[in-house]
CSV table of C-alpha atoms in Angstrom, one decimal:
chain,number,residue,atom,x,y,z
A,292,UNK,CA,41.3,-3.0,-7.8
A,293,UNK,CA,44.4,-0.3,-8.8
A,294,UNK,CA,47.7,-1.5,-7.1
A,295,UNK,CA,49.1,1.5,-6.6
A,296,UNK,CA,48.1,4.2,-4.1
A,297,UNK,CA,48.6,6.7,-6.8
A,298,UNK,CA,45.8,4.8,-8.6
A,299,UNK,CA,43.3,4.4,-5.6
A,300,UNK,CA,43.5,7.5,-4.7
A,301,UNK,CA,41.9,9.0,-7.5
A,302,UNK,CA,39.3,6.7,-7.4
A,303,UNK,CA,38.2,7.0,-3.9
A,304,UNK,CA,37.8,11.2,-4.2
A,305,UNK,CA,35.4,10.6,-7.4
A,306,UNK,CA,33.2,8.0,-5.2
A,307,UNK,CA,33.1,10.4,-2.1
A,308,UNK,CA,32.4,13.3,-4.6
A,309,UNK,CA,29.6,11.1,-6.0
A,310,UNK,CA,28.7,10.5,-1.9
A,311,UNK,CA,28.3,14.4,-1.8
A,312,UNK,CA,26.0,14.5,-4.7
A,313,UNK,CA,23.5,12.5,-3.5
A,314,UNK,CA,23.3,12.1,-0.2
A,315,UNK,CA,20.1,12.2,1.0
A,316,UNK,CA,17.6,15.0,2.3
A,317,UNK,CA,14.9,12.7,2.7
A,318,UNK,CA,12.8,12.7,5.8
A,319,UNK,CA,10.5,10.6,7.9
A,320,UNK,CA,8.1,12.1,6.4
A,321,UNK,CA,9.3,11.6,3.0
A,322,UNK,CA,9.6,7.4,3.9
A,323,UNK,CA,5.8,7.5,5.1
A,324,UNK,CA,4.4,9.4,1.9
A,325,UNK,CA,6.3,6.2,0.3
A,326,UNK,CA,3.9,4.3,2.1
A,327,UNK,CA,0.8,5.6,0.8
A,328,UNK,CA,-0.6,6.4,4.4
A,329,UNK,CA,-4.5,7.1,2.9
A,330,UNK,CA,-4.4,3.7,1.1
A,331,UNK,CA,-3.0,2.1,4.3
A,332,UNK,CA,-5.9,3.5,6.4
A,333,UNK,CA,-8.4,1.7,4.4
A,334,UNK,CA,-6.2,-1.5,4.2
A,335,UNK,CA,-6.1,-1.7,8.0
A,336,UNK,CA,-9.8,-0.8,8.3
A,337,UNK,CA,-10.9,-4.2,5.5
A,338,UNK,CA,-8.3,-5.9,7.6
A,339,UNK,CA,-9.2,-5.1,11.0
A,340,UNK,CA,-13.2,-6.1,9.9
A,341,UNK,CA,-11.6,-9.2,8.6
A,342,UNK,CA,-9.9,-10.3,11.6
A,343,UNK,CA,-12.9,-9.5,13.9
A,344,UNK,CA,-15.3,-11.4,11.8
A,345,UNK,CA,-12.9,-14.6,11.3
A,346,UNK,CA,-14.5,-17.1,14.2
A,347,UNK,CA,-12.2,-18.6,16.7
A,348,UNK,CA,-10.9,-15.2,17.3
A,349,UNK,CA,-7.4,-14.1,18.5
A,350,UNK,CA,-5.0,-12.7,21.1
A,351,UNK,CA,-4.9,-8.9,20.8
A,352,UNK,CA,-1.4,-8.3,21.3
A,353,UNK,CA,-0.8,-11.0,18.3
A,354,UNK,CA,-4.0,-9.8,16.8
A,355,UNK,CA,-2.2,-5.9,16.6
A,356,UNK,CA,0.9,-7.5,15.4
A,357,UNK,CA,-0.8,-9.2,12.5
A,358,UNK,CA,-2.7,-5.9,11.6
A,359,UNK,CA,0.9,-4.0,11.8
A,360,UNK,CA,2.0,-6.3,9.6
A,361,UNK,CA,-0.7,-6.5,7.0
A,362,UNK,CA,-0.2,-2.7,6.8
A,363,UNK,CA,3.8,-2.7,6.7
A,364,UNK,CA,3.1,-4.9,4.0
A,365,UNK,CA,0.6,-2.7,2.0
A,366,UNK,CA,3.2,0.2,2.6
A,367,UNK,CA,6.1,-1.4,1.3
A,368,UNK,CA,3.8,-2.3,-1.9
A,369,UNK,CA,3.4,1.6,-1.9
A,370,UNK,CA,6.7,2.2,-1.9
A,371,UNK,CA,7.4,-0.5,-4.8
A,372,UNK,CA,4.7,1.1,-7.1
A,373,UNK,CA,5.9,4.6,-6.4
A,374,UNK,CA,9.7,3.2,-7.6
A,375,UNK,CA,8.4,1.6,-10.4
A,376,UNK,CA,5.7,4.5,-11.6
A,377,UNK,CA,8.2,7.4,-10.5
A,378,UNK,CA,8.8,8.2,-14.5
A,379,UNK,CA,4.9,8.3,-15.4
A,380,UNK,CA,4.1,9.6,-11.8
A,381,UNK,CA,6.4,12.8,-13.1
A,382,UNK,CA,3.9,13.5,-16.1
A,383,UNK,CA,0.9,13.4,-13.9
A,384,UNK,CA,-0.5,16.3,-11.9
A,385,UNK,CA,-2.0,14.3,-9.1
A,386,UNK,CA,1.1,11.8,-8.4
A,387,UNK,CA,4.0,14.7,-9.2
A,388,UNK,CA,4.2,15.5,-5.4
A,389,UNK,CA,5.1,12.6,-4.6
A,390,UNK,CA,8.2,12.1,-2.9
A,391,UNK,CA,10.2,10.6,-6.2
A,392,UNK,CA,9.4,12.9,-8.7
A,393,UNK,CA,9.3,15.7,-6.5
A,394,UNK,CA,12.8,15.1,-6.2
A,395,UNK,CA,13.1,14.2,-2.2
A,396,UNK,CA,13.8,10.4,-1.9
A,397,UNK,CA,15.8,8.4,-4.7
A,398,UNK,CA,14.7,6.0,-6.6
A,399,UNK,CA,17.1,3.6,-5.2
A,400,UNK,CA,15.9,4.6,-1.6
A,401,UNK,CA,12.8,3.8,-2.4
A,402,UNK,CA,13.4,0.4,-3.5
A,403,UNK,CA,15.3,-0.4,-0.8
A,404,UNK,CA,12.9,0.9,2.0
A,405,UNK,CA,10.5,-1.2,0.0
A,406,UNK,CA,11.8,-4.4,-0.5
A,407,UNK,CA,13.1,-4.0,2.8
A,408,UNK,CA,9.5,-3.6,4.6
A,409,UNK,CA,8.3,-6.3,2.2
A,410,UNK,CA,10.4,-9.0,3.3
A,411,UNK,CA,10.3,-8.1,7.1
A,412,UNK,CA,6.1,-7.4,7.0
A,413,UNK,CA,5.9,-11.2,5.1
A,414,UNK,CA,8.9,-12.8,7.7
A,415,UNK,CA,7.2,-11.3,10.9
A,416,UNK,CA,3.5,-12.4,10.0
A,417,UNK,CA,4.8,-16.0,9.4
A,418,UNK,CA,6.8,-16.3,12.5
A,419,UNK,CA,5.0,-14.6,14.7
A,420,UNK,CA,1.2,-15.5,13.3
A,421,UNK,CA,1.2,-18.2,11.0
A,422,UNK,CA,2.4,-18.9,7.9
A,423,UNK,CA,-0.8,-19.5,5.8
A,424,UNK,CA,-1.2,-15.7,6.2
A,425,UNK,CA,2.4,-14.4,5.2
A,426,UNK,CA,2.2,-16.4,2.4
A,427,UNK,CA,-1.0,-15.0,1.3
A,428,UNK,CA,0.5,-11.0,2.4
A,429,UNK,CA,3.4,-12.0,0.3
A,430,UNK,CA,1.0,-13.0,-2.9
A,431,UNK,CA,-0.4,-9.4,-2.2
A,432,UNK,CA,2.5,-7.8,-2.7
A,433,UNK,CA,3.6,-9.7,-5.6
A,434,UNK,CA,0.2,-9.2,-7.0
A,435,UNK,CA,0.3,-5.4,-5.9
A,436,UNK,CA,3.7,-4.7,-7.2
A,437,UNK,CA,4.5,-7.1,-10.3
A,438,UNK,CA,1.5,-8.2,-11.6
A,439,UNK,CA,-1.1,-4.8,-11.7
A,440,UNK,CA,2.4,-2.0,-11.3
A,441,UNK,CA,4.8,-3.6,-13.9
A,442,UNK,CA,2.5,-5.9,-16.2
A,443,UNK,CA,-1.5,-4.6,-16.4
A,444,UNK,CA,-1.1,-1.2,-15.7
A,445,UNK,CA,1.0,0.0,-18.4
A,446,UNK,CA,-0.7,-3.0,-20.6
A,447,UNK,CA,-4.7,-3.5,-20.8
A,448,UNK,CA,-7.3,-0.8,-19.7
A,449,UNK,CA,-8.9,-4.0,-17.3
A,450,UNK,CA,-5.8,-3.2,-15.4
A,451,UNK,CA,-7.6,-2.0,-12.3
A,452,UNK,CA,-10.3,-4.6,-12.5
A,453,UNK,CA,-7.6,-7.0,-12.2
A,454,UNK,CA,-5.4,-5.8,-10.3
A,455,UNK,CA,-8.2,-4.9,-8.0
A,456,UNK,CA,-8.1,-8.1,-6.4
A,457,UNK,CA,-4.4,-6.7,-4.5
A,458,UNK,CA,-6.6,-4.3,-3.0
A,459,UNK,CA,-9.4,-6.9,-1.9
A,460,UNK,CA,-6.5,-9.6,-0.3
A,461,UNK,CA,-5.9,-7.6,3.1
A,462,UNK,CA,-9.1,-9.0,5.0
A,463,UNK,CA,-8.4,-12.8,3.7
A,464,UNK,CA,-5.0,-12.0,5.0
A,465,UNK,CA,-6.4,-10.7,8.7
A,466,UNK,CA,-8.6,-13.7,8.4
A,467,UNK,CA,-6.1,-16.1,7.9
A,468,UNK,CA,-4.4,-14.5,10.9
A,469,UNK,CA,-7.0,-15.7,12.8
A,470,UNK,CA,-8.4,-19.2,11.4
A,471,UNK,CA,-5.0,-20.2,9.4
A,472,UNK,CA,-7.2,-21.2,5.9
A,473,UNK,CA,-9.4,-19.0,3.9
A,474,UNK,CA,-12.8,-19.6,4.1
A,475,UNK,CA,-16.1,-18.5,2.2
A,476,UNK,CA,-16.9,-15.7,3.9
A,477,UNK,CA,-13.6,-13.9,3.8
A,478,UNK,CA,-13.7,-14.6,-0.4
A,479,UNK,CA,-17.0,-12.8,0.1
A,480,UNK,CA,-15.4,-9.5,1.8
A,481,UNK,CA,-13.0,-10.3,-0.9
A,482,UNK,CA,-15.4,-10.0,-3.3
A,483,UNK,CA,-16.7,-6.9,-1.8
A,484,UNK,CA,-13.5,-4.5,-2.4
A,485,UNK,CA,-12.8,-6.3,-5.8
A,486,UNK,CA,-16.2,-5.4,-7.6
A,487,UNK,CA,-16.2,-1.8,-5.8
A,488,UNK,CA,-12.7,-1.1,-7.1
A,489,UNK,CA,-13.7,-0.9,-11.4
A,490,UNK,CA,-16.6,2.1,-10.5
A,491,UNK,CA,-14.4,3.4,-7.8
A,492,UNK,CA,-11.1,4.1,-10.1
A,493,UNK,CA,-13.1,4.7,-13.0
A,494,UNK,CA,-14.9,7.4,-11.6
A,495,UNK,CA,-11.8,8.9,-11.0
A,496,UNK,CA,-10.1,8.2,-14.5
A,497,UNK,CA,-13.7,9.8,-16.3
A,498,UNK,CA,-12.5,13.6,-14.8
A,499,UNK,CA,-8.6,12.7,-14.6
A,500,UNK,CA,-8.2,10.9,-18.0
A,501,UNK,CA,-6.2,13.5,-18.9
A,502,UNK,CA,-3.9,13.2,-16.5
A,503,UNK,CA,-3.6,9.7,-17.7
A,504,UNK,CA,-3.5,9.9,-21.2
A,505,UNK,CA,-0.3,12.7,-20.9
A,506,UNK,CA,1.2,9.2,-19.2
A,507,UNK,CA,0.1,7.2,-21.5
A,508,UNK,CA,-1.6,4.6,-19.5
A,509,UNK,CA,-4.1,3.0,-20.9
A,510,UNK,CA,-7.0,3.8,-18.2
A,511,UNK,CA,-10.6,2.9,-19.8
A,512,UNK,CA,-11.8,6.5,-20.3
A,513,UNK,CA,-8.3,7.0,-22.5
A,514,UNK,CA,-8.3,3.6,-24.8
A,515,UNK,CA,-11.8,3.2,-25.0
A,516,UNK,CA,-13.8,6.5,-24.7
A,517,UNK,CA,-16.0,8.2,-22.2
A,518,UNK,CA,-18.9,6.6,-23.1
A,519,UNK,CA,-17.7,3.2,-22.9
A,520,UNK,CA,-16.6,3.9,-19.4
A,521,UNK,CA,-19.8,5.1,-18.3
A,522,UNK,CA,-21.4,1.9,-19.3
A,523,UNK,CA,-18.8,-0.7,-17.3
A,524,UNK,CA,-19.4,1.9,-14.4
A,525,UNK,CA,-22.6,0.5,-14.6
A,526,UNK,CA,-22.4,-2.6,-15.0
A,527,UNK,CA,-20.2,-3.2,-12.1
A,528,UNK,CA,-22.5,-1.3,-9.8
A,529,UNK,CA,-25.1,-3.3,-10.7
A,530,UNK,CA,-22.8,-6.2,-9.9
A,531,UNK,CA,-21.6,-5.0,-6.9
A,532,UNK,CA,-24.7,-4.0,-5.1
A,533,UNK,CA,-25.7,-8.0,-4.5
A,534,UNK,CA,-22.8,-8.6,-3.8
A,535,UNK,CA,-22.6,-6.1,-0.8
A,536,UNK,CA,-25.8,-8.4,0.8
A,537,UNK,CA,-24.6,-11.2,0.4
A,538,UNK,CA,-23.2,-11.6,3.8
A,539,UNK,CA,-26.8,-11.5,5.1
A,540,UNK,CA,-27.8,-13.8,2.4
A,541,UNK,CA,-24.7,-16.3,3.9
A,542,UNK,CA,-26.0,-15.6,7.2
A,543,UNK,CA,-22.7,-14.2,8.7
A,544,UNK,CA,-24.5,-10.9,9.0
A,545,UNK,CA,-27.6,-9.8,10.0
A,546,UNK,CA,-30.9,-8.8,8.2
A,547,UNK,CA,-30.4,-5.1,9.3
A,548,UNK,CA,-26.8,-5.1,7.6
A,549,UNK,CA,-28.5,-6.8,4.7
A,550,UNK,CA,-31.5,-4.2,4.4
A,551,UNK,CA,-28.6,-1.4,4.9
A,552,UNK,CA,-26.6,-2.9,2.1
A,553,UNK,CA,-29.2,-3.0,-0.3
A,554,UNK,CA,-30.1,0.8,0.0
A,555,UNK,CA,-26.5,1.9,-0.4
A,556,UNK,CA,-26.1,-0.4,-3.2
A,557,UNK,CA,-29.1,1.0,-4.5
A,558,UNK,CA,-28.1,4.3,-4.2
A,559,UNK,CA,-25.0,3.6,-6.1
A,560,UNK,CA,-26.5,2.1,-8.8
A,561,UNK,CA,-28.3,5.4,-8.7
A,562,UNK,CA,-25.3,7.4,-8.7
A,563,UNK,CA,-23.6,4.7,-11.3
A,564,UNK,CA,-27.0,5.8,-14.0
A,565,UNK,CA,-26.7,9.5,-13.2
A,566,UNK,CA,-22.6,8.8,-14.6
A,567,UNK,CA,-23.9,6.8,-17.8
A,568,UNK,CA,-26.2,9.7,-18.7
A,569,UNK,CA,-23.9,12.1,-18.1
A,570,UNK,CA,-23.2,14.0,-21.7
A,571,UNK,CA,-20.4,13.5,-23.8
A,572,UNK,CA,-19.4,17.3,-23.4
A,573,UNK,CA,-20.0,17.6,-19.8
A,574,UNK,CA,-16.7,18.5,-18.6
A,575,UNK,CA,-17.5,19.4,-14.8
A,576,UNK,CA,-18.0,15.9,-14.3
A,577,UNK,CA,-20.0,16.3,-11.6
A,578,UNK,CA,-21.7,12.7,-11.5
A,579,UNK,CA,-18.3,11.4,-11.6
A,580,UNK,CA,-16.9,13.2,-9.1
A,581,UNK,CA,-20.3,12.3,-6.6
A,582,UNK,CA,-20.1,8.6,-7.2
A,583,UNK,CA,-16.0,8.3,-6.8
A,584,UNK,CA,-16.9,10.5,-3.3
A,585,UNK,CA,-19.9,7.9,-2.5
A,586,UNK,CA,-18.1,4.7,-3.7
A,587,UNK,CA,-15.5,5.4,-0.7
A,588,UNK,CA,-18.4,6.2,1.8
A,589,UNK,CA,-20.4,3.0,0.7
A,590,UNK,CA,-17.3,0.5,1.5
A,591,UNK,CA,-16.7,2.4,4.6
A,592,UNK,CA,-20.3,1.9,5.5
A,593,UNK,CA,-20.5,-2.1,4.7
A,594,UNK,CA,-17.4,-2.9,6.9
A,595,UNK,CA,-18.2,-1.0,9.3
A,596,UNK,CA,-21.5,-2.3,9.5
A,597,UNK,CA,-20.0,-5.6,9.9
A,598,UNK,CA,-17.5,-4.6,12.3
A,599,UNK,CA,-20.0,-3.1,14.7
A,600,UNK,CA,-22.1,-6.0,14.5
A,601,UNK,CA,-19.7,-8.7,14.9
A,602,UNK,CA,-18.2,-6.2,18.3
A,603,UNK,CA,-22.0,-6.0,20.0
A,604,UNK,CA,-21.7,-9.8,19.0
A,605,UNK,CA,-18.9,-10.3,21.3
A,606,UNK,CA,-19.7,-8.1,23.5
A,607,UNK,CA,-22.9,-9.9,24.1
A,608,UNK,CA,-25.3,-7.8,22.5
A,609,UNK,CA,-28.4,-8.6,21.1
A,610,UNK,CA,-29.3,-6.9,17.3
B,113,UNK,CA,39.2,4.2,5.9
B,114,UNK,CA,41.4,5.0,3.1
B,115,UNK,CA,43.8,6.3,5.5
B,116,UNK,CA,43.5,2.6,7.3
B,117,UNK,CA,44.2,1.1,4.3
B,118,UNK,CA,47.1,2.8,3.5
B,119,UNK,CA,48.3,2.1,6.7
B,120,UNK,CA,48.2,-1.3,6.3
B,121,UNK,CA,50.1,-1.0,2.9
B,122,UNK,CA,52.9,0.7,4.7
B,123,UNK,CA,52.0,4.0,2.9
B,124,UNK,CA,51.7,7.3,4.9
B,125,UNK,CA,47.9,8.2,5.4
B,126,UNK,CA,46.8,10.2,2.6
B,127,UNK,CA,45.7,13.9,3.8
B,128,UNK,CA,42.3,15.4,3.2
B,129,UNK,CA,40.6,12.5,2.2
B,130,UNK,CA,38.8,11.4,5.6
B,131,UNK,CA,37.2,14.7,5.7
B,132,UNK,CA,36.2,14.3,2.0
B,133,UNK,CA,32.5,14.1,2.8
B,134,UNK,CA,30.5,17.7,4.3
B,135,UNK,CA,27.5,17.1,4.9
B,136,UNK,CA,25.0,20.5,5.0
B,137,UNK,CA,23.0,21.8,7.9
B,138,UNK,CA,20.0,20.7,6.4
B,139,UNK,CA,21.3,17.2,5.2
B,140,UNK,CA,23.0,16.7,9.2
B,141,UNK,CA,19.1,17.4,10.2
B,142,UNK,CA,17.4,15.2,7.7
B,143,UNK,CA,19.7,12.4,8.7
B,144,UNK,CA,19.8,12.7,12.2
B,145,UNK,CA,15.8,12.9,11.9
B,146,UNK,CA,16.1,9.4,9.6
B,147,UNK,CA,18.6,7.8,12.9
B,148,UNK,CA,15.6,8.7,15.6
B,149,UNK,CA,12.5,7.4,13.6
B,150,UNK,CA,14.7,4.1,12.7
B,151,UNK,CA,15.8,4.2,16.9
B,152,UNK,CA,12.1,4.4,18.0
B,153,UNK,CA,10.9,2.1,15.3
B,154,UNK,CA,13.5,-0.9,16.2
B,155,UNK,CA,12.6,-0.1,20.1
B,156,UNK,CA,8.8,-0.5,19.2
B,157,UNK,CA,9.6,-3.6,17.6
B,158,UNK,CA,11.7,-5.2,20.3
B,159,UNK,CA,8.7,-4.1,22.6
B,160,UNK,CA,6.3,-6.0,19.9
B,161,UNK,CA,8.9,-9.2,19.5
B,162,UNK,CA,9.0,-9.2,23.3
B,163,UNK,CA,5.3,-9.0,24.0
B,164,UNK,CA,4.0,-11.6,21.5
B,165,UNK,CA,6.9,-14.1,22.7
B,166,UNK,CA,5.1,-13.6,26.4
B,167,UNK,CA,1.8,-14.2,24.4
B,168,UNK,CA,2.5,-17.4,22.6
B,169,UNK,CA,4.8,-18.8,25.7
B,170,UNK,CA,1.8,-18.3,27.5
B,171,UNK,CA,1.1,-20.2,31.2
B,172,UNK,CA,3.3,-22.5,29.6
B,173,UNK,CA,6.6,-20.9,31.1
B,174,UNK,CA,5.7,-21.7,34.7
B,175,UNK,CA,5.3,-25.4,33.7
B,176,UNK,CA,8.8,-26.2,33.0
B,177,UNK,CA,10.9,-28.8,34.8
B,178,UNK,CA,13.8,-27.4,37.2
């Protein structure tokens, strides 16, 4: 520190010059954009069917507490990628309005509101539910934010296929809220969102790979062709569809979900064959664009299959 | 605070300096906006905190010895 005045003064008028620079026109609305609200949505949805299908069940006021917390969490991992990805997220035309690179939150805001959230969403599910679950919300996050946002995304074009699985942990998490362990069938809803995710993104990455490739991430369509992603498309429907009966096969759902699950897997498998024959020059895309559309309604449909059966359950329904 | 500081040193305040920082308009509304949302979402939390503690303490509160 200067030990004169005539020193410290100085100093002090640069750093509340610098204050004036950048203080911060950032909104509320700015903060929630950093939270990804469209990817929280369908985390609290997997997460609310996972909760209501763990047995044992669970008060409602801790029950919404846990759910607030699972999505706090998935927000703050929002907020974490968007710091991290804010200089390839410039280059992009589908991530350049986001609040970073469209200039309305700091980088350095950002990180702070995340960590921030992160630590208070994995602190508050422990105390308050147990601590099986924070520790699995805070391995979501670390998976989310370090593993598939610093490591596999900018590394390997399997980096959605592994970094998937943060995207399939929120209904183990709800249903270790409940029971306190992880059990077969929440791997199984696990399961679910993990193979969906490969067709899902890479859908999207067949009629946005140039958005990606002017980032230079190494998406499927980018390192290894069109053609090539058209085939793992497939593949992966075709694993995913049994995969989306198997909780009627496990007998944790009925034969009516089962018979439902099979036809929308079928139809995506469909969907997934129209994508493979798609032709090298077709640049409308328009199989690609269908099935991406589809793949959200078909995991929409399965969990909320599951969640209105497992409610007329409860509520002493027969189905 | 600077003129704190050189209070405490025995110096006279330096002038101008506490009024270094002017905020604009819009940065006054952005922040004021950023105070109520983190107001209301610390009162929704001691609402939350204060429920689930009524939760987990349960019947369990009227059972204890006087």
């Amino acid at each position: 520190m200067p030990g004169s005045s005539s020193e410290w003064l100085p100093l002090m008028s640069d750093v509340q010059i610098d204050r004036i620079d950048t203080a911060s026109l950032a909104g509320p609305a700015d903060y929630i954009a950093l939270l990804k609200p469209r990817v929280m949505s369908l985390v609290v949805f997997t997460a609310l069917v996972g909760m209501v299908m763990a047995p044992g069940g669970i008060h409602p006021v801790v029950g919404f507490a846990a759910l607030l917390c699972i999505a706090v969490g998935a927000g703050a991992s929002g907020a974490l990628n968007m710091w991290y990805d804010a200089d390839i997220d410039r280059l992009m035309l589908r991530t350049q309005k986001r609040p970073i690179p469209a200039g309305r939150i700091t980088e350095s805001e950002a990180l702070a509101f995340g960590l921030t959230l992160a630590a208070f969403s994995v602190g508050c599910l422990t105390v308050l539910v147990n601590p099986v679950a924070g520790g699995l919300l805070a391995f979501t996050i670390f998976f989310y934010v370090v593993v598939y946002s610093m490591w596999l995304k900018r590394w390997t074009p399997q980096n959605i296929v592994i970094g998937g699985a943060a995207g399939a942990f929120p209904p183990v998490v709800a249903w270790a809220s409940v029971t306190g362990s992880v059990s077969l069938e929440s791997i199984v809803l696990f399961l679910i969102i993990f193979m969906w995710t490969p067709p899902h993104f890479w859908a999207l990455a067949l009629f946005k790979s140039d958005d990606y490739k002017r980032a230079g991430i190494p998406m499927l369509p980018v390192v290894a062709g069109l053609a090539e992603t058209r085939r793992q498309i497939l593949i992966y429907s075709v694993l995913l569809a049994p995969i989306g009966v198997l909780p009627a096969l496990l007998g944790f759902a009925s034969l009516a979900y089962g018979g439902a699950a099979a036809v929308l897997g079928a139809v995506f498998v469909g969907m997934a064959v129209r994508v493979y024959r798609m032709a090298d020059n077709d640049t409308a895309m328009v199989p690609a664009k269908r099935l991406f559309a589809f793949s959200i309604f078909y995991l929409f449909m399965l969990f909320a299959m599951l969640l209105t059966e497992r409610l007329a359950m409860l509520a002493g329904l027969s189905w | 605070m600077v003129a704190d500081l050189e209070r405490d040193r025995g110096n006279e305040p330096a002038p101008m300096i506490e009024d270094g920082v002017r905020l604009t308009p819009e940065q006054l509304r952005r922040r004021r906006a950023r105070s109520i949302a983190i107001g209301l979402a610390l009162g929704a939390l001691v609402i939350l905190f204060w429920a689930v503690t009524i939760v987990k303490l349960g019947g369990n509160v009227a059972n204890r010895s006087l």
